[in-house]
Coordinates of C-alpha atoms (C1' of nucleotides) in Angstrom, one line a residue:
Chain A
M96 CA -22.8 51.9 -6.8
Y97 CA -21.3 48.7 -6.0
S98 CA -18.4 48.3 -3.3
L99 CA -15.3 46.4 -3.2
T100 CA -13.3 45.9 -0.4
E101 CA -11.0 48.5 -1.6
G102 CA -6.9 47.5 -0.4
A103 CA -8.1 43.8 0.6
L104 CA -5.8 42.7 -1.7
D105 CA -2.2 44.6 -0.6
K106 CA -3.4 42.9 3.0
I107 CA -4.3 39.5 1.5
M108 CA -0.7 38.9 -0.2
N109 CA 1.3 41.0 2.4
G110 CA 0.0 37.8 4.9
I111 CA -2.7 40.1 6.6
E112 CA -6.3 38.4 7.5
V113 CA -9.6 40.0 5.3
D114 CA -12.4 38.7 6.6
K115 CA -14.7 37.8 3.8
P116 CA -13.1 40.1 0.9
I117 CA -16.1 41.7 -2.0
L118 CA -14.7 41.6 -4.7
Q119 CA -15.2 42.0 -8.8
I120 CA -13.5 39.5 -11.5
L121 CA -12.0 41.0 -14.5
G122 CA -11.0 37.7 -16.5
H123 CA -9.7 34.2 -15.9
K124 CA -7.0 31.8 -17.9
K125 CA -7.3 28.5 -17.8
L126 CA -3.8 27.3 -16.7
S127 CA -4.0 23.5 -18.0
N128 CA -5.1 22.7 -21.5
S129 CA -6.1 19.2 -21.2
N130 CA -9.8 18.4 -20.5
S131 CA -10.3 17.1 -17.7
G132 CA -7.0 18.5 -15.3
D133 CA -8.6 22.6 -15.8
R134 CA -7.6 24.7 -13.4
Y135 CA -8.4 28.7 -13.6
R136 CA -6.7 31.9 -12.2
L137 CA -8.2 34.6 -12.0
L138 CA -7.5 39.0 -12.1
V139 CA -8.9 39.7 -9.2
S140 CA -9.6 43.3 -8.5
D141 CA -10.5 45.5 -5.4
G142 CA -11.2 48.5 -6.5
K143 CA -7.4 50.0 -6.0
R144 CA -6.0 46.9 -7.0
V145 CA -5.5 44.1 -9.3
N146 CA -4.3 40.7 -9.0
S147 CA -3.0 37.7 -11.0
F148 CA -2.0 35.6 -8.7
T149 CA -5.4 34.0 -7.8
M150 CA -6.4 30.8 -8.0
L151 CA -10.0 28.9 -7.7
A152 CA -9.9 25.7 -5.8
T153 CA -10.8 23.2 -8.8
Q154 CA -14.0 22.3 -7.3
L155 CA -15.4 26.1 -8.0
N156 CA -14.2 25.3 -11.5
S157 CA -18.1 24.8 -12.7
M158 CA -18.2 27.8 -11.6
I159 CA -16.2 29.4 -14.8
T160 CA -17.6 26.7 -17.0
D161 CA -21.1 27.5 -15.5
N162 CA -20.6 30.9 -16.7
V163 CA -21.2 32.5 -13.2
L164 CA -18.0 34.5 -12.4
T165 CA -17.8 36.6 -15.7
E166 CA -16.1 39.4 -16.5
F167 CA -17.2 41.9 -13.8
C168 CA -19.1 40.2 -11.8
I169 CA -18.6 41.3 -8.0
C170 CA -18.2 38.6 -5.7
Q171 CA -17.5 37.4 -1.6
I172 CA -14.9 35.2 -1.0
N173 CA -15.8 33.8 1.6
K174 CA -12.6 31.7 2.5
Y175 CA -9.0 31.2 1.0
A176 CA -5.9 30.2 1.2
I177 CA -2.3 31.0 0.9
S178 CA 0.2 29.3 -0.5
I179 CA 3.7 30.3 -1.5
V180 CA 5.5 29.5 -4.4
N181 CA 8.7 30.0 -6.8
N182 CA 7.6 32.3 -9.4
G183 CA 11.3 32.3 -11.2
D184 CA 14.1 33.2 -8.4
K185 CA 11.2 34.9 -6.5
K186 CA 9.1 33.2 -4.4
K187 CA 5.5 34.4 -4.5
R188 CA 1.8 34.4 -2.2
V189 CA -0.9 32.9 -4.0
M190 CA -4.1 33.2 -3.6
V191 CA -6.4 30.2 -3.9
I192 CA -9.8 31.4 -3.6
L193 CA -11.2 27.7 -2.0
N194 CA -15.6 29.2 -1.2
I195 CA -16.8 32.4 -3.0
D196 CA -20.0 33.6 -3.3
M197 CA -21.4 35.0 -7.0
K198 CA -23.5 38.5 -6.1
V199 CA -23.5 41.4 -8.7
P200 CA -23.7 39.0 -12.6
G201 CA -20.9 40.5 -14.6
E202 CA -23.5 41.0 -17.3
Q203 CA -25.7 43.9 -14.3
V204 CA -22.0 45.8 -13.4
G205 CA -21.3 46.5 -16.3
Q206 CA -17.8 47.8 -15.8
K207 CA -14.8 47.8 -14.0
I208 CA -15.0 49.5 -10.8
G209 CA -13.3 52.4 -10.0
N210 CA -9.1 53.1 -11.2
P211 CA -7.1 49.5 -9.9
T212 CA -3.7 49.2 -10.6
N213 CA -1.5 46.1 -10.7
A214 CA 0.1 45.7 -7.0
E215 CA 2.2 43.4 -8.3
A216 CA 5.3 45.4 -7.3
D217 CA 4.5 45.7 -4.3
G218 CA 3.3 41.8 -3.7
D219 CA 6.9 41.1 -4.8
S220 CA 9.0 42.8 -3.4
K221 CA 7.2 42.0 0.2
S222 CA 6.4 38.5 0.0
T223 CA 9.9 37.6 -1.0
T224 CA 11.9 35.4 0.7
Q225 CA 15.1 35.1 1.9
P226 CA 17.4 33.4 -0.5
G227 CA 17.9 29.4 0.7
Q228 CA 14.8 29.9 3.0
S229 CA 11.9 27.2 2.0
A230 CA 8.1 29.6 2.8
Q231 CA 7.4 27.0 5.8
T232 CA 10.6 27.3 8.0
V233 CA 10.0 31.5 8.1
P234 CA 7.8 31.9 11.2
Q235 CA 5.4 34.2 9.6
Q236 CA 4.6 32.5 6.4
Q237 CA 3.9 29.4 8.3
S238 CA 0.5 31.5 8.9
T239 CA 0.0 32.1 6.0
L240 CA -0.1 28.5 4.8
I241 CA -3.5 28.0 6.6
P242 CA -6.7 28.5 5.5
K243 CA -8.6 31.7 6.7
H244 CA -11.1 31.4 8.1
N245 CA -13.1 28.5 10.0
V246 CA -9.8 27.1 10.7
Q247 CA -10.0 23.7 12.6
Q248 CA -7.1 23.1 15.5
A249 CA -4.6 20.7 14.5
S250 CA -4.7 17.6 16.7
I251 CA -1.1 17.9 16.7
S252 CA -0.8 21.2 17.0
D253 CA 2.4 21.7 15.0
I254 CA 1.4 20.9 12.0
I255 CA 0.9 23.8 9.1
T256 CA -0.6 21.8 5.2
T257 CA -0.8 23.1 2.3
P258 CA -3.7 22.8 0.2
I259 CA -3.3 20.1 -2.5
V260 CA -3.9 22.5 -5.6
A261 CA -0.8 24.6 -4.7
L262 CA 1.5 20.9 -4.9
S263 CA 4.2 20.9 -6.5
P264 CA 8.0 18.7 -8.3
Y265 CA 9.0 22.3 -7.6
H266 CA 8.6 21.5 -3.2
N267 CA 9.2 18.9 -0.7
R268 CA 8.5 20.2 2.6
W269 CA 4.8 19.7 2.5
V270 CA 2.2 18.5 4.5
I271 CA -1.3 18.7 3.4
K272 CA -4.7 17.5 5.4
A273 CA -7.0 15.6 3.1
R274 CA -9.5 12.6 2.7
V275 CA -9.0 9.3 1.2
V276 CA -11.6 9.3 -1.1
S277 CA -11.3 5.9 -2.8
K278 CA -9.0 3.3 -2.7
S279 CA -7.9 0.9 -5.0
S280 CA -7.0 -3.0 -4.3
I281 CA -3.5 -3.7 -4.6
R282 CA -2.7 -4.8 -7.8
T283 CA 0.5 -6.7 -9.0
W284 CA 2.4 -6.5 -12.2
S285 CA 4.9 -7.7 -14.8
N286 CA 7.0 -6.5 -16.8
S287 CA 9.7 -6.3 -19.2
R288 CA 11.2 -3.0 -16.8
G289 CA 10.1 -6.2 -13.2
E290 CA 7.4 -6.6 -11.4
G291 CA 5.6 -5.6 -8.5
K292 CA 2.6 -4.1 -6.4
L293 CA 1.0 -1.0 -6.0
F294 CA -3.0 0.3 -5.0
S295 CA -3.5 3.9 -5.6
M296 CA -6.0 6.3 -4.2
D297 CA -7.8 9.6 -4.9
L298 CA -7.1 12.7 -2.3
I299 CA -9.6 15.6 -1.9
D300 CA -9.0 18.6 0.4
E301 CA -10.6 22.5 0.2
S302 CA -8.9 23.3 -3.0
G303 CA -8.5 20.7 -5.2
E304 CA -7.6 16.3 -5.2
I305 CA -5.0 14.4 -6.5
R306 CA -3.7 10.8 -7.5
C307 CA -1.2 9.2 -4.9
T308 CA 0.5 5.4 -5.5
A309 CA 2.3 3.4 -3.4
F310 CA 4.2 1.1 -5.0
R311 CA 5.9 -2.6 -3.2
D312 CA 7.0 -2.1 0.4
Q313 CA 4.7 1.2 1.3
C314 CA 2.2 -0.8 -0.6
D315 CA 2.2 -2.8 2.6
K316 CA 3.3 -0.2 4.4
F317 CA 0.1 1.6 3.9
Y318 CA -3.1 0.0 2.4
D319 CA -4.8 -1.4 6.4
M320 CA -4.4 1.8 7.5
L321 CA -5.9 3.5 4.7
E322 CA -9.9 3.9 5.2
V323 CA -11.8 5.9 2.9
D324 CA -14.0 8.1 3.8
K325 CA -11.0 9.2 6.6
V326 CA -8.7 12.1 6.8
Y327 CA -4.9 11.9 7.6
Y328 CA -1.8 14.3 7.2
I329 CA 0.8 13.3 4.1
S330 CA 4.2 14.2 3.7
K331 CA 7.3 13.2 2.0
A332 CA 6.1 12.1 -0.4
I333 CA 7.1 12.8 -4.5
L334 CA 5.0 14.8 -6.9
K335 CA 5.1 14.2 -10.6
S336 CA 3.4 15.2 -13.7
A337 CA 0.2 13.3 -13.8
N338 CA -0.2 11.3 -16.7
K339 CA -4.2 12.6 -18.3
Q340 CA -4.3 9.1 -19.7
F341 CA -4.4 7.9 -16.9
N342 CA -5.3 10.5 -14.0
N343 CA -9.0 12.7 -14.5
L344 CA -8.3 14.2 -11.8
K345 CA -8.0 17.7 -12.3
N346 CA -4.4 18.3 -11.3
D347 CA -1.3 18.3 -13.1
Y348 CA 0.2 16.6 -11.0
E349 CA 0.0 12.8 -8.8
M350 CA 1.7 11.6 -5.7
T351 CA 3.7 8.6 -5.6
L352 CA 4.7 7.5 -1.9
T353 CA 8.6 6.7 -1.1
G354 CA 10.3 4.9 2.8
D355 CA 10.3 8.4 3.1
S356 CA 6.8 9.2 3.2
E357 CA 4.7 9.7 6.4
I358 CA 1.1 9.3 6.9
I359 CA -0.9 10.0 9.9
P360 CA -4.5 10.4 10.7
C361 CA -6.6 13.4 11.8
H362 CA -9.6 12.3 14.1
D363 CA -10.8 16.0 14.4
A364 CA -11.1 16.9 10.9
G365 CA -14.5 18.1 10.9
N366 CA -15.6 20.2 8.4
D367 CA -12.9 21.6 7.1
I368 CA -12.0 19.0 4.8
P369 CA -14.9 18.1 2.2
S370 CA -16.6 14.7 1.4
L371 CA -16.5 13.3 -2.0
Q372 CA -18.2 15.6 -4.0
F373 CA -21.0 13.8 -6.6
D374 CA -22.0 16.4 -10.0
F375 CA -24.8 13.3 -10.6
I376 CA -26.3 13.7 -14.2
P377 CA -29.4 12.4 -15.7
I378 CA -29.0 8.7 -17.4
S379 CA -31.2 9.9 -20.1
D380 CA -28.0 13.1 -20.5
I381 CA -24.8 9.9 -20.9
E382 CA -26.6 9.4 -24.8
Q383 CA -25.4 12.9 -25.3
K384 CA -21.9 12.3 -23.8
Q385 CA -18.9 10.4 -26.1
A386 CA -17.7 7.0 -24.9
N387 CA -15.0 7.3 -22.3
D388 CA -16.2 10.1 -20.4
I389 CA -16.3 9.9 -16.8
I390 CA -19.7 11.0 -15.5
D391 CA -21.2 10.4 -11.8
V392 CA -25.2 9.1 -11.9
L393 CA -27.2 8.5 -8.9
A394 CA -29.8 6.3 -10.1
I395 CA -31.8 2.6 -8.7
V396 CA -30.7 -1.1 -9.1
K397 CA -33.7 -1.9 -11.4
S398 CA -32.7 -5.2 -11.4
C399 CA -29.3 -7.3 -11.4
G400 CA -27.6 -9.9 -13.5
D401 CA -25.7 -12.8 -13.1
L402 CA -22.5 -13.1 -12.0
Q403 CA -20.6 -14.2 -15.5
M404 CA -17.2 -15.6 -15.9
L405 CA -15.8 -14.6 -19.2
V406 CA -12.0 -14.8 -20.6
S407 CA -10.4 -11.3 -22.1
R408 CA -9.7 -11.6 -25.3
N409 CA -7.1 -9.6 -25.9
T410 CA -5.5 -11.1 -22.3
G411 CA -6.8 -14.1 -22.1
R412 CA -6.9 -13.7 -18.5
D413 CA -10.0 -14.9 -16.9
M414 CA -12.8 -12.5 -15.7
K415 CA -15.8 -12.1 -13.3
K416 CA -18.4 -9.4 -14.5
R417 CA -21.7 -8.0 -13.9
N418 CA -24.3 -5.9 -15.4
V419 CA -26.4 -4.5 -13.1
I420 CA -29.0 -1.8 -15.6
L421 CA -29.5 1.8 -13.6
V422 CA -32.6 3.4 -14.2
D423 CA -33.1 7.5 -12.4
E424 CA -36.7 9.6 -12.4
S425 CA -36.0 9.8 -15.9
N426 CA -37.6 6.5 -16.8
I427 CA -34.2 5.8 -18.8
T428 CA -32.6 2.5 -17.8
V429 CA -28.7 2.0 -19.0
S430 CA -26.4 -0.9 -17.6
L431 CA -23.5 -0.9 -15.7
S432 CA -20.5 -3.5 -15.7
L433 CA -19.2 -3.9 -12.6
W434 CA -16.0 -6.2 -12.8
G435 CA -14.0 -8.7 -10.5
T436 CA -15.0 -9.0 -6.9
Q437 CA -17.3 -5.9 -6.7
A438 CA -18.8 -8.4 -9.4
E439 CA -19.0 -11.1 -6.9
E440 CA -20.5 -9.7 -4.1
F441 CA -23.1 -6.9 -5.4
N442 CA -25.7 -9.3 -5.5
R443 CA -29.5 -8.0 -5.0
S444 CA -32.5 -7.7 -6.0
D445 CA -33.7 -5.0 -3.1
N446 CA -33.3 -2.2 -6.0
P447 CA -31.0 -0.3 -3.8
V448 CA -29.3 3.0 -4.9
L449 CA -25.8 3.7 -6.3
A450 CA -24.0 7.4 -6.0
I451 CA -21.6 6.0 -8.8
K452 CA -18.8 8.7 -8.7
G453 CA -16.4 8.6 -12.1
A454 CA -18.0 5.6 -14.2
R455 CA -16.9 5.4 -17.4
I456 CA -18.6 5.7 -20.8
G457 CA -18.6 2.6 -23.0
E458 CA -20.2 2.8 -26.3
F459 CA -21.8 -1.2 -27.8
N460 CA -23.8 -1.5 -31.1
G461 CA -25.1 1.5 -30.8
G462 CA -26.1 1.3 -27.5
K463 CA -24.4 3.5 -24.4
N464 CA -23.1 1.9 -21.5
L465 CA -21.1 2.2 -17.8
S466 CA -18.7 0.3 -16.8
T467 CA -16.2 0.4 -14.4
L468 CA -12.9 1.5 -13.7
S469 CA -10.3 0.7 -10.2
S470 CA -10.9 4.6 -9.1
T471 CA -15.1 4.7 -9.6
V472 CA -16.8 5.0 -6.7
M473 CA -19.4 3.2 -5.5
Q474 CA -21.4 4.2 -2.5
I475 CA -24.3 1.9 -2.0
D476 CA -27.4 3.9 0.3
P477 CA -26.0 6.9 0.1
D478 CA -27.4 9.1 3.2
I479 CA -27.8 11.4 1.2
P480 CA -30.8 13.9 0.6
A481 CA -31.1 12.8 -3.5
A482 CA -30.6 8.7 -2.6
H483 CA -33.9 9.4 -0.2
K484 CA -35.9 11.1 -3.0
I485 CA -35.0 8.3 -6.1
R486 CA -36.1 6.1 -3.3
G487 CA -39.2 7.7 -2.6
W488 CA -40.2 8.4 -6.3
F489 CA -38.7 4.0 -7.2
N490 CA -41.2 2.8 -4.9
T491 CA -43.8 5.3 -5.5
L492 CA -44.0 5.5 -8.7
G493 CA -40.3 4.6 -10.6
H494 CA -41.3 1.0 -10.5
N495 CA -43.7 0.9 -12.1
E496 CA -43.1 2.7 -14.8
E497 CA -42.0 2.5 -18.6
T498 CA -39.0 2.4 -19.6
K499 CA -36.3 3.5 -21.7
S500 CA -33.0 2.0 -22.4
L501 CA -29.9 3.7 -23.8
S502 CA -27.4 0.6 -24.1
R503 CA -27.4 -2.4 -26.8
T504 CA -26.7 -5.2 -24.7
F505 CA -26.3 -8.7 -24.9
E506 CA -28.9 -9.8 -22.6
N507 CA -31.5 -7.0 -25.3
M508 CA -30.1 -8.2 -28.3
T509 CA -32.1 -11.9 -27.2
D510 CA -35.4 -10.1 -25.9
S511 CA -38.3 -10.3 -27.1
T512 CA -38.4 -7.1 -28.8
G513 CA -37.7 -9.3 -32.6
S514 CA -34.3 -8.4 -33.2
L515 CA -33.5 -12.1 -33.2
I516 CA -33.7 -11.9 -37.5
T517 CA -33.4 -14.3 -40.6
F518 CA -30.2 -14.0 -43.1
A519 CA -32.9 -12.9 -46.2
E520 CA -33.9 -9.8 -43.5
A521 CA -30.1 -9.3 -42.6
K522 CA -29.6 -9.0 -46.6
A523 CA -32.4 -7.2 -47.3
N524 CA -31.6 -4.3 -45.1
N525 CA -27.7 -4.3 -46.1
L526 CA -26.5 -5.1 -43.1
G527 CA -23.2 -4.4 -42.4
E528 CA -22.8 -2.1 -45.5
K529 CA -23.5 1.6 -43.7
G530 CA -21.0 0.7 -41.1
V531 CA -20.9 -2.5 -38.1
D532 CA -24.1 -4.3 -38.1
V533 CA -24.9 -6.7 -35.3
Y534 CA -27.0 -8.9 -35.5
T535 CA -28.6 -12.7 -34.7
V536 CA -29.7 -15.3 -36.5
K537 CA -31.3 -18.2 -35.6
A538 CA -29.2 -20.4 -38.5
V539 CA -27.4 -24.1 -38.3
I540 CA -24.0 -25.1 -39.5
N541 CA -24.4 -25.9 -42.5
F542 CA -20.3 -26.4 -43.9
L543 CA -17.1 -26.0 -42.2
R544 CA -14.2 -25.0 -44.5
S545 CA -11.2 -26.4 -42.0
E546 CA -8.2 -26.2 -44.1
N547 CA -6.3 -23.2 -43.2
S548 CA -8.0 -23.0 -40.4
L549 CA -4.5 -21.5 -38.5
Y550 CA -2.5 -18.8 -39.4
K551 CA 0.5 -16.6 -38.5
S552 CA -0.9 -13.5 -36.9
C553 CA 0.5 -10.5 -35.1
P554 CA 2.3 -10.9 -32.4
S555 CA 1.3 -7.1 -31.4
E556 CA -1.2 -6.8 -28.7
N557 CA -5.2 -6.6 -29.9
C558 CA -3.3 -6.8 -33.7
K559 CA -4.7 -9.5 -35.6
K560 CA -3.8 -9.5 -38.9
K561 CA -1.5 -12.1 -40.9
V562 CA 2.2 -11.7 -41.3
I563 CA 4.4 -12.0 -43.8
D564 CA 7.1 -14.3 -43.5
Q565 CA 10.3 -12.0 -44.2
A566 CA 12.7 -13.9 -47.1
N567 CA 15.4 -12.0 -43.6
G568 CA 13.5 -15.1 -41.0
M569 CA 11.1 -11.6 -39.5
F570 CA 8.0 -11.5 -39.9
R571 CA 5.6 -8.1 -41.3
C572 CA 3.1 -7.4 -40.7
E573 CA 0.6 -4.7 -42.6
K574 CA -1.5 -3.1 -40.1
C575 CA 0.9 -2.2 -38.0
N576 CA 3.8 -1.8 -40.8
K577 CA 6.5 -3.8 -38.4
E578 CA 9.3 -5.9 -38.0
Y579 CA 8.8 -9.0 -36.2
P580 CA 10.9 -11.7 -35.0
N581 CA 7.7 -13.7 -33.8
F582 CA 4.7 -14.0 -34.7
M583 CA 0.7 -15.7 -32.5
Y584 CA -0.9 -19.0 -34.1
R585 CA -4.0 -17.8 -34.8
L586 CA -7.2 -20.2 -35.4
L587 CA -9.9 -18.5 -37.9
G588 CA -12.3 -21.1 -39.2
N589 CA -14.8 -19.9 -41.8
I590 CA -18.0 -21.7 -42.6
S591 CA -21.4 -21.3 -43.9
L592 CA -24.1 -21.2 -41.8
A593 CA -27.7 -21.1 -42.9
D594 CA -31.7 -20.8 -42.1
W595 CA -34.8 -20.9 -43.9
T596 CA -34.5 -18.4 -45.8
D597 CA -31.1 -18.7 -46.8
N598 CA -27.5 -18.5 -46.1
L599 CA -24.1 -16.8 -45.3
W600 CA -20.3 -17.7 -44.6
V601 CA -18.7 -15.5 -41.6
T602 CA -15.3 -16.4 -40.6
T603 CA -14.1 -16.7 -37.0
F604 CA -11.8 -16.0 -35.2
N605 CA -10.7 -17.8 -32.1
D606 CA -12.7 -18.4 -29.1
E607 CA -15.5 -18.5 -31.8
A608 CA -13.4 -20.9 -34.1
E609 CA -13.0 -23.1 -31.5
K610 CA -16.4 -23.8 -30.5
I611 CA -17.1 -24.7 -33.8
L612 CA -13.9 -27.1 -34.7
D613 CA -15.1 -28.7 -31.3
A614 CA -19.1 -28.2 -31.4
T615 CA -19.8 -29.9 -35.0
A616 CA -19.0 -30.6 -38.6
A617 CA -20.2 -30.6 -41.8
E618 CA -22.5 -33.8 -41.2
L619 CA -25.1 -32.0 -43.4
G620 CA -23.3 -32.1 -46.1
E621 CA -22.6 -28.1 -48.7
L622 CA -26.4 -27.2 -49.9
K623 CA -26.4 -25.3 -53.1
D624 CA -27.3 -21.8 -52.7
N625 CA -30.6 -21.3 -52.5
D626 CA -31.3 -25.0 -51.9
N627 CA -33.9 -23.8 -49.8
D628 CA -36.6 -26.3 -49.8
V629 CA -33.4 -29.7 -49.3
F630 CA -32.7 -27.3 -46.8
L631 CA -35.5 -26.0 -44.8
E632 CA -35.9 -30.2 -44.5
K633 CA -32.4 -30.6 -43.0
F634 CA -33.2 -28.0 -40.9
N635 CA -36.4 -29.0 -40.0
N636 CA -34.9 -32.6 -39.0
A637 CA -31.7 -31.5 -38.1
T638 CA -32.2 -29.2 -34.8
F639 CA -29.1 -30.8 -33.0
K640 CA -27.0 -28.2 -35.0
S641 CA -29.2 -25.6 -35.2
F642 CA -27.5 -22.4 -32.6
I643 CA -27.9 -18.6 -32.1
F644 CA -25.0 -17.1 -33.6
K645 CA -24.1 -14.1 -32.6
I646 CA -23.0 -12.3 -36.5
R647 CA -20.5 -8.5 -36.9
A648 CA -21.3 -7.5 -40.5
K649 CA -18.9 -4.3 -42.0
M650 CA -18.4 -3.6 -45.5
E651 CA -14.9 -3.5 -45.8
T652 CA -14.0 -0.5 -48.2
F653 CA -10.4 -1.0 -48.8
N654 CA -11.0 -5.2 -49.8
E655 CA -13.0 -4.4 -53.6
N656 CA -16.2 -3.4 -50.9
R657 CA -16.5 -7.3 -50.1
L658 CA -18.9 -7.6 -46.4
R659 CA -16.7 -9.0 -44.2
T660 CA -19.1 -11.2 -42.4
T661 CA -18.2 -12.8 -38.4
C662 CA -19.4 -14.9 -35.6
I663 CA -18.4 -13.2 -32.5
G664 CA -21.0 -15.1 -30.7
I665 CA -22.9 -18.9 -30.2
I666 CA -25.7 -19.5 -28.4
P667 CA -26.3 -22.0 -26.7
I668 CA -22.5 -22.1 -25.6
D669 CA -21.4 -24.7 -23.6
Y670 CA -17.6 -22.8 -23.1
R671 CA -18.9 -19.7 -20.9
A672 CA -20.9 -19.8 -18.0
Y673 CA -23.7 -16.5 -19.8
N674 CA -26.3 -16.2 -17.3
K675 CA -28.8 -19.4 -17.1
H676 CA -31.6 -18.0 -16.8
L677 CA -30.8 -16.2 -20.2
I678 CA -30.5 -19.3 -21.7
A679 CA -33.3 -20.6 -20.7
K680 CA -34.8 -17.7 -22.9
I681 CA -33.0 -18.0 -26.0
K682 CA -34.3 -21.4 -25.8
D683 CA -37.9 -19.9 -25.6
L684 CA -37.3 -17.4 -27.8
A685 CA -35.9 -20.0 -31.0
G686 CA -37.8 -22.6 -30.0
I687 CA -34.4 -24.0 -29.5
D688 CA -35.0 -27.5 -27.0
N689 CA -31.6 -29.3 -26.6
V690 CA -29.5 -27.3 -25.9
Chain B
dC18 C1' 8.2 1.9 -10.6
dC19 C1' 1.7 1.2 -12.6
dC20 C1' -1.2 2.4 -16.9
dC21 C1' -5.4 -3.3 -16.7
dC22 C1' -10.1 -1.4 -16.2
dC23 C1' -11.7 -6.5 -19.4
dC24 C1' -16.4 -9.0 -22.4
dC25 C1' -20.1 -8.6 -25.7

DNA sequence: CCCCCCCC
């Protein structure tokens, strides 16, 4: 027979401390239906009472998803906090489980223990506060806001803290005690609604996590004082619904600092506020994940690329990027893109260990890659056991192991594995006919059609569709199904490329079109299709016109099944600062000696 | 009040 701590729930719900009660889980319910922001409400029993006002700290969500806390299992609650929430017009105590051990699996227990009854009636009447009084102003309830076990002495003794998981827009009198686990850089914005600057940080305590953003004045006021990894008391900030599109923390809300907000450093946080928790997955698992998934990895920097300067195709903004190749004990490598200052500063050939929290999975050319976001935490050579383990592995074995890459990068597209192909091979393999294919060829510019090289395009971001002049002076975009008062000129060049096997018309847009218009004209003259002998001779004598072209081919079903081939890159490139060693490698591979 | 997170 399994014994539960009978009577524990009545005591807990009435503010009486119970040390490590043994309870049975009778069920759970997901409170949020978003993928990232799940919170779980549990139905628990002490054998005498059942209670559904029980929440699991979000850090413990995996105990639900990994089927540890299954129906009928028996658990020991090592640590909990009581939070007071509004339930209709009543105040209701909620037990937030902060630390729990599963003692007997549900399948072994197999049934509900005892005949517990619903404790609602009791709990409600006793825990309802007098109207108009918030929980924090009632002395006997203040103590219930403090976690019940392992309470640390606060440096400011009268600060009563609320667990992050209990925050909501419906309360404003709270103080949280939380650790800053990440802090973005200060960013400025400017749009039709105004301009300003901001930064955001991610906060955790033992109950959960939340994003906090500071705008304008608050940005200046708080940026320098807040340090990653330190603990602060934060109060008088505003809660609002989290926008899940941009915030993947496990919380339905996010926090905004205001002029009234108070942030006080906590110098003696002890161990009651956890540090950043990683949930590492092996690099080999990334292959099965979806693009845009957010993951944690622990890996060795196998190699570190040069800093690249590029211009965003969408925004026209200058960008700094650095790709590093990560490897772990799965002997699989993945490319990680770093951006901005981090890209600039991360120039390491000494194979450091990286512990990365919250990198985003990207997909390119059929491969997977990783990219950092502003919320990504990157620890270099962290002093954690797993880091020492992977360091040992790399130093002894890993550095010599053969690896396989999940990423198809620009760099490894032109490596010695032979991905440089001929037009004949592209056509023989029907590239582009079943989905998108990207391939590289060494070719010459055979002919350039410069007529109509400027067109009026849709002014909306990311849409390059040609607009139709309307009689009313508006411009219609068929793709957006919308009329605009304006348009954007875009460059479009149709060029005929040829190698010694075949030729191909490709379309070029903006950057590439510009390069081509600048770089070369049709000095070789137009050749007839398949005039290979004549062409081969000219090709051989005209190395100054040969380039590596990156072609994107795709069958466009809406356009009478025409294979659309677009030039999306030209190497060697005078215009973009690709790695010197990469250019050297391409020169070597392609036999180009005068780029 | 941001909401960009990029590139091939």
